[in-house]
Amino acid sequence: MELVPTILTNSTADLEKKLKFLEGKTQWVQIDVVDGYFAPNKTFPLEWLDSYQDKQFLWAIHLMVNHPFGWVSRCQLVLAEKILAQVETMENQEDFLERVRSQGIQGGLALDLKTPVATLSQEALFQADEVLLLAVKAGFSGQKLEKVFWKKLDELTELRERLNAEFKISVDGGVNTSNLSLLKERGVEIVYVGSAIWKGDSWEENWEKLTRAIKE
């Protein structure tokens, strides 16, 4: 199972501080983009990432925005390697994935906490590199993993097996050292982690606990 740190912020100082901490620790960093419409929160302008290309991170962009199709070119300009977007504001899942993957970028579909797995287009699942399940309500960090998530995870795992599809299953929200092993047992391949790293003052200690737990 792969651990990917996430950053959800509207502060340049906070972004800079967290990216500096992550240097040499991880290849991938997920940047959460919230436009203030899909969720009542707003993050920094995506274009700020232009200033950090020398840090050699691979950007995974999680779009929690209206009309994510229109954001693909903006993600491309900051050299995104992966784009995940919420299906709730997507006009057509297949068109979105085709647009992303035609640019040589990995594409994925994200489901908010209460969005049923049945919302996913089966045709799109054969195009998707990844399906992201949010275990909390989209748009804010620091929330606890909700129990309803586990049923959806089982449904998605069963659907992938039934379709013989190849997309990876990932989880974002409420991930911490107490649930990593269970997530791994239930078929999760990528965990996106924010508050479990950034809470408190001991980021280094938090990171060490998470990386140790994920190897167990």
Short mmCIF file of C-alpha atoms in Angstrom, two decimals:
data_model
loop_
_atom_site.label_atom_id
_atom_site.label_comp_id
_atom_site.label_asym_id
_atom_site.label_seq_id
_atom_site.Cartn_x
_atom_site.Cartn_y
_atom_site.Cartn_z
CA MET A 1 0.00 0.00 0.00
CA GLU A 2 1.28 3.44 -0.98
CA LEU A 3 1.18 6.46 1.32
CA VAL A 4 0.69 9.85 -0.36
CA PRO A 5 0.65 13.05 1.71
CA THR A 6 -2.03 15.60 0.93
CA ILE A 7 -2.05 19.36 1.27
CA LEU A 8 -5.28 21.34 1.59
CA THR A 9 -4.55 25.01 2.25
CA ASN A 10 -5.14 28.57 1.11
CA SER A 11 -1.83 29.84 2.46
CA THR A 12 1.42 30.15 0.52
CA ALA A 13 3.39 30.02 3.75
CA ASP A 14 1.67 26.80 4.79
CA LEU A 15 2.18 25.25 1.35
CA GLU A 16 5.86 26.17 1.35
CA LYS A 17 6.42 24.84 4.87
CA LYS A 18 4.76 21.50 4.15
CA LEU A 19 6.51 20.95 0.83
CA LYS A 20 9.84 21.72 2.46
CA PHE A 21 9.11 19.12 5.14
CA LEU A 22 8.25 16.50 2.51
CA GLU A 23 11.43 16.93 0.49
CA GLY A 24 13.30 13.64 0.35
CA LYS A 25 10.44 11.78 2.05
CA THR A 26 8.02 11.14 -0.79
CA GLN A 27 7.79 11.23 -4.56
CA TRP A 28 4.06 11.92 -4.79
CA VAL A 29 2.18 14.81 -3.19
CA GLN A 30 -1.56 15.29 -3.60
CA ILE A 31 -2.74 18.88 -3.87
CA ASP A 32 -6.39 19.37 -2.93
CA VAL A 33 -8.17 21.98 -5.03
CA VAL A 34 -11.49 23.31 -3.71
CA ASP A 35 -13.20 26.10 -5.65
CA GLY A 36 -15.71 27.25 -3.03
CA TYR A 37 -18.68 25.92 -5.02
CA PHE A 38 -18.43 22.14 -4.75
CA ALA A 39 -17.65 22.49 -1.04
CA PRO A 40 -17.83 25.57 1.23
CA ASN A 41 -14.09 26.04 1.34
CA LYS A 42 -11.50 27.49 -1.03
CA THR A 43 -7.86 26.57 -1.53
CA PHE A 44 -4.93 28.41 -3.10
CA PRO A 45 -4.88 29.07 -6.88
CA LEU A 46 -3.53 26.02 -8.67
CA GLU A 47 -1.05 28.17 -10.57
CA TRP A 48 0.96 28.68 -7.37
CA LEU A 49 2.49 25.26 -8.02
CA ASP A 50 4.53 26.79 -10.84
CA SER A 51 6.89 28.11 -8.18
CA TYR A 52 7.65 24.62 -6.83
CA GLN A 53 8.57 22.65 -9.93
CA ASP A 54 12.21 22.50 -8.80
CA LYS A 55 11.24 20.39 -5.80
CA GLN A 56 10.89 17.31 -8.01
CA PHE A 57 7.55 16.13 -6.63
CA LEU A 58 4.99 14.29 -8.73
CA TRP A 59 1.72 16.20 -8.38
CA ALA A 60 -1.56 14.37 -7.93
CA ILE A 61 -4.31 16.97 -8.21
CA HIS A 62 -7.64 16.25 -6.49
CA LEU A 63 -10.27 18.49 -8.06
CA MET A 64 -13.21 19.27 -5.77
CA VAL A 65 -14.60 21.80 -8.21
CA ASN A 66 -17.50 22.48 -10.53
CA HIS A 67 -16.95 21.33 -14.11
CA PRO A 68 -13.59 19.56 -13.65
CA PHE A 69 -13.26 18.99 -17.41
CA GLY A 70 -12.38 22.67 -17.74
CA TRP A 71 -9.59 22.36 -15.17
CA VAL A 72 -7.59 19.73 -17.04
CA SER A 73 -5.57 22.26 -19.03
CA ARG A 74 -4.73 24.17 -15.84
CA CYS A 75 -3.50 20.95 -14.23
CA GLN A 76 -1.44 20.23 -17.32
CA LEU A 77 0.26 23.62 -17.08
CA VAL A 78 1.57 22.81 -13.58
CA LEU A 79 2.83 19.43 -14.87
CA ALA A 80 0.34 17.26 -12.99
CA GLU A 81 1.06 13.54 -13.24
CA LYS A 82 -2.36 12.50 -11.98
CA ILE A 83 -5.78 14.18 -11.90
CA LEU A 84 -8.60 12.90 -9.72
CA ALA A 85 -11.98 14.64 -9.90
CA GLN A 86 -15.33 14.37 -8.18
CA VAL A 87 -17.96 12.62 -10.27
CA GLU A 88 -20.73 14.68 -8.65
CA THR A 89 -19.87 17.70 -10.82
CA MET A 90 -18.74 15.80 -13.90
CA GLU A 91 -20.89 16.04 -17.03
CA ASN A 92 -19.47 12.83 -18.51
CA GLN A 93 -17.03 10.49 -16.78
CA GLU A 94 -15.74 8.92 -19.98
CA ASP A 95 -15.09 12.30 -21.62
CA PHE A 96 -13.21 13.55 -18.57
CA LEU A 97 -10.95 10.50 -18.42
CA GLU A 98 -10.33 10.56 -22.17
CA ARG A 99 -9.34 14.23 -21.94
CA VAL A 100 -6.93 13.59 -19.06
CA ARG A 101 -5.34 10.43 -20.40
CA SER A 102 -4.93 11.87 -23.91
CA GLN A 103 -2.44 14.29 -22.32
CA GLY A 104 -0.38 11.43 -20.88
CA ILE A 105 -1.73 12.09 -17.38
CA GLN A 106 -3.18 9.46 -15.07
CA GLY A 107 -6.91 9.93 -14.57
CA GLY A 108 -9.18 8.96 -11.72
CA LEU A 109 -12.73 9.31 -10.44
CA ALA A 110 -13.54 10.39 -6.89
CA LEU A 111 -16.72 9.70 -4.91
CA ASP A 112 -17.84 11.90 -2.04
CA LEU A 113 -18.84 10.17 1.19
CA LYS A 114 -22.54 9.79 0.43
CA THR A 115 -22.28 9.26 -3.33
CA PRO A 116 -23.21 5.65 -4.20
CA VAL A 117 -20.73 3.38 -5.97
CA ALA A 118 -23.47 2.80 -8.54
CA THR A 119 -22.88 6.39 -9.72
CA LEU A 120 -19.71 5.20 -11.43
CA SER A 121 -20.02 4.49 -15.12
CA GLN A 122 -18.89 0.94 -15.83
CA GLU A 123 -17.47 2.06 -19.17
CA ALA A 124 -15.44 4.73 -17.39
CA LEU A 125 -14.06 2.19 -14.93
CA PHE A 126 -12.19 0.53 -17.78
CA GLN A 127 -10.57 3.88 -18.60
CA ALA A 128 -9.79 4.93 -15.02
CA ASP A 129 -6.35 4.47 -13.51
CA GLU A 130 -7.80 4.95 -10.04
CA VAL A 131 -11.04 5.32 -8.09
CA LEU A 132 -10.83 7.44 -4.95
CA LEU A 133 -13.31 6.97 -2.13
CA LEU A 134 -13.67 9.84 0.29
CA ALA A 135 -14.17 8.51 3.81
CA VAL A 136 -15.25 11.96 4.99
CA LYS A 137 -17.27 14.81 3.53
CA ALA A 138 -15.26 16.54 0.81
CA GLY A 139 -13.61 19.90 1.27
CA PHE A 140 -12.15 19.96 4.77
CA SER A 141 -9.30 18.20 6.54
CA GLY A 142 -9.16 16.83 10.08
CA GLN A 143 -12.36 14.75 9.95
CA LYS A 144 -12.80 11.22 11.26
CA LEU A 145 -13.33 8.29 8.89
CA GLU A 146 -17.07 7.61 8.63
CA LYS A 147 -18.47 4.10 9.13
CA VAL A 148 -20.55 4.23 5.93
CA PHE A 149 -17.28 4.22 4.00
CA TRP A 150 -16.53 0.55 4.74
CA LYS A 151 -19.62 -0.72 2.93
CA LYS A 152 -18.75 1.38 -0.12
CA LEU A 153 -15.21 0.05 -0.09
CA ASP A 154 -16.49 -3.52 -0.16
CA GLU A 155 -18.92 -2.67 -2.96
CA LEU A 156 -16.17 -1.09 -5.05
CA THR A 157 -13.79 -3.99 -4.48
CA GLU A 158 -16.50 -6.46 -5.52
CA LEU A 159 -17.36 -4.37 -8.59
CA ARG A 160 -13.74 -4.26 -9.72
CA GLU A 161 -13.45 -8.02 -9.35
CA ARG A 162 -16.72 -8.65 -11.19
CA LEU A 163 -15.74 -6.40 -14.09
CA ASN A 164 -12.16 -7.63 -14.12
CA ALA A 165 -11.15 -3.96 -14.27
CA GLU A 166 -7.65 -2.77 -13.44
CA PHE A 167 -8.16 0.56 -11.64
CA LYS A 168 -6.49 1.06 -8.28
CA ILE A 169 -8.59 1.76 -5.19
CA SER A 170 -7.59 4.70 -3.03
CA VAL A 171 -8.95 6.37 0.11
CA ASP A 172 -8.79 9.94 1.37
CA GLY A 173 -10.03 11.27 4.71
CA GLY A 174 -9.63 10.05 8.26
CA VAL A 175 -6.70 7.76 7.46
CA ASN A 176 -4.37 7.21 10.42
CA THR A 177 -2.20 4.57 12.08
CA SER A 178 -5.21 2.90 13.71
CA ASN A 179 -6.95 1.99 10.44
CA LEU A 180 -4.09 1.52 7.95
CA SER A 181 -3.85 -2.25 8.41
CA LEU A 182 -7.61 -2.74 7.97
CA LEU A 183 -7.63 -0.57 4.85
CA LYS A 184 -4.86 -2.69 3.41
CA GLU A 185 -6.70 -5.92 4.26
CA ARG A 186 -9.85 -4.63 2.53
CA GLY A 187 -8.05 -4.00 -0.77
CA VAL A 188 -6.96 -0.36 -0.63
CA GLU A 189 -3.78 0.30 -2.62
CA ILE A 190 -3.23 4.03 -2.07
CA VAL A 191 -3.98 6.11 1.02
CA TYR A 192 -3.99 9.90 0.90
CA VAL A 193 -3.10 11.32 4.30
CA GLY A 194 -3.35 14.88 5.54
CA SER A 195 -4.24 15.63 9.15
CA ALA A 196 -2.51 12.50 10.48
CA ILE A 197 0.72 14.11 9.27
CA TRP A 198 0.02 17.78 9.91
CA LYS A 199 -1.68 17.67 13.30
CA GLY A 200 0.33 19.02 16.22
CA ASP A 201 3.92 20.17 16.10
CA SER A 202 5.70 16.82 15.62
CA TRP A 203 5.33 16.30 11.87
CA GLU A 204 8.47 14.18 11.81
CA GLU A 205 7.13 11.88 14.51
CA ASN A 206 3.75 11.65 12.79
CA TRP A 207 5.42 10.77 9.49
CA GLU A 208 7.60 8.10 11.07
CA LYS A 209 4.60 6.46 12.76
CA LEU A 210 2.65 6.38 9.52
CA THR A 211 5.49 5.01 7.40
CA ARG A 212 6.24 2.40 10.04
CA ALA A 213 2.57 1.36 10.28
CA ILE A 214 2.16 1.05 6.53
CA LYS A 215 5.02 -1.43 6.37
CA GLU A 216 3.58 -3.71 9.06
#
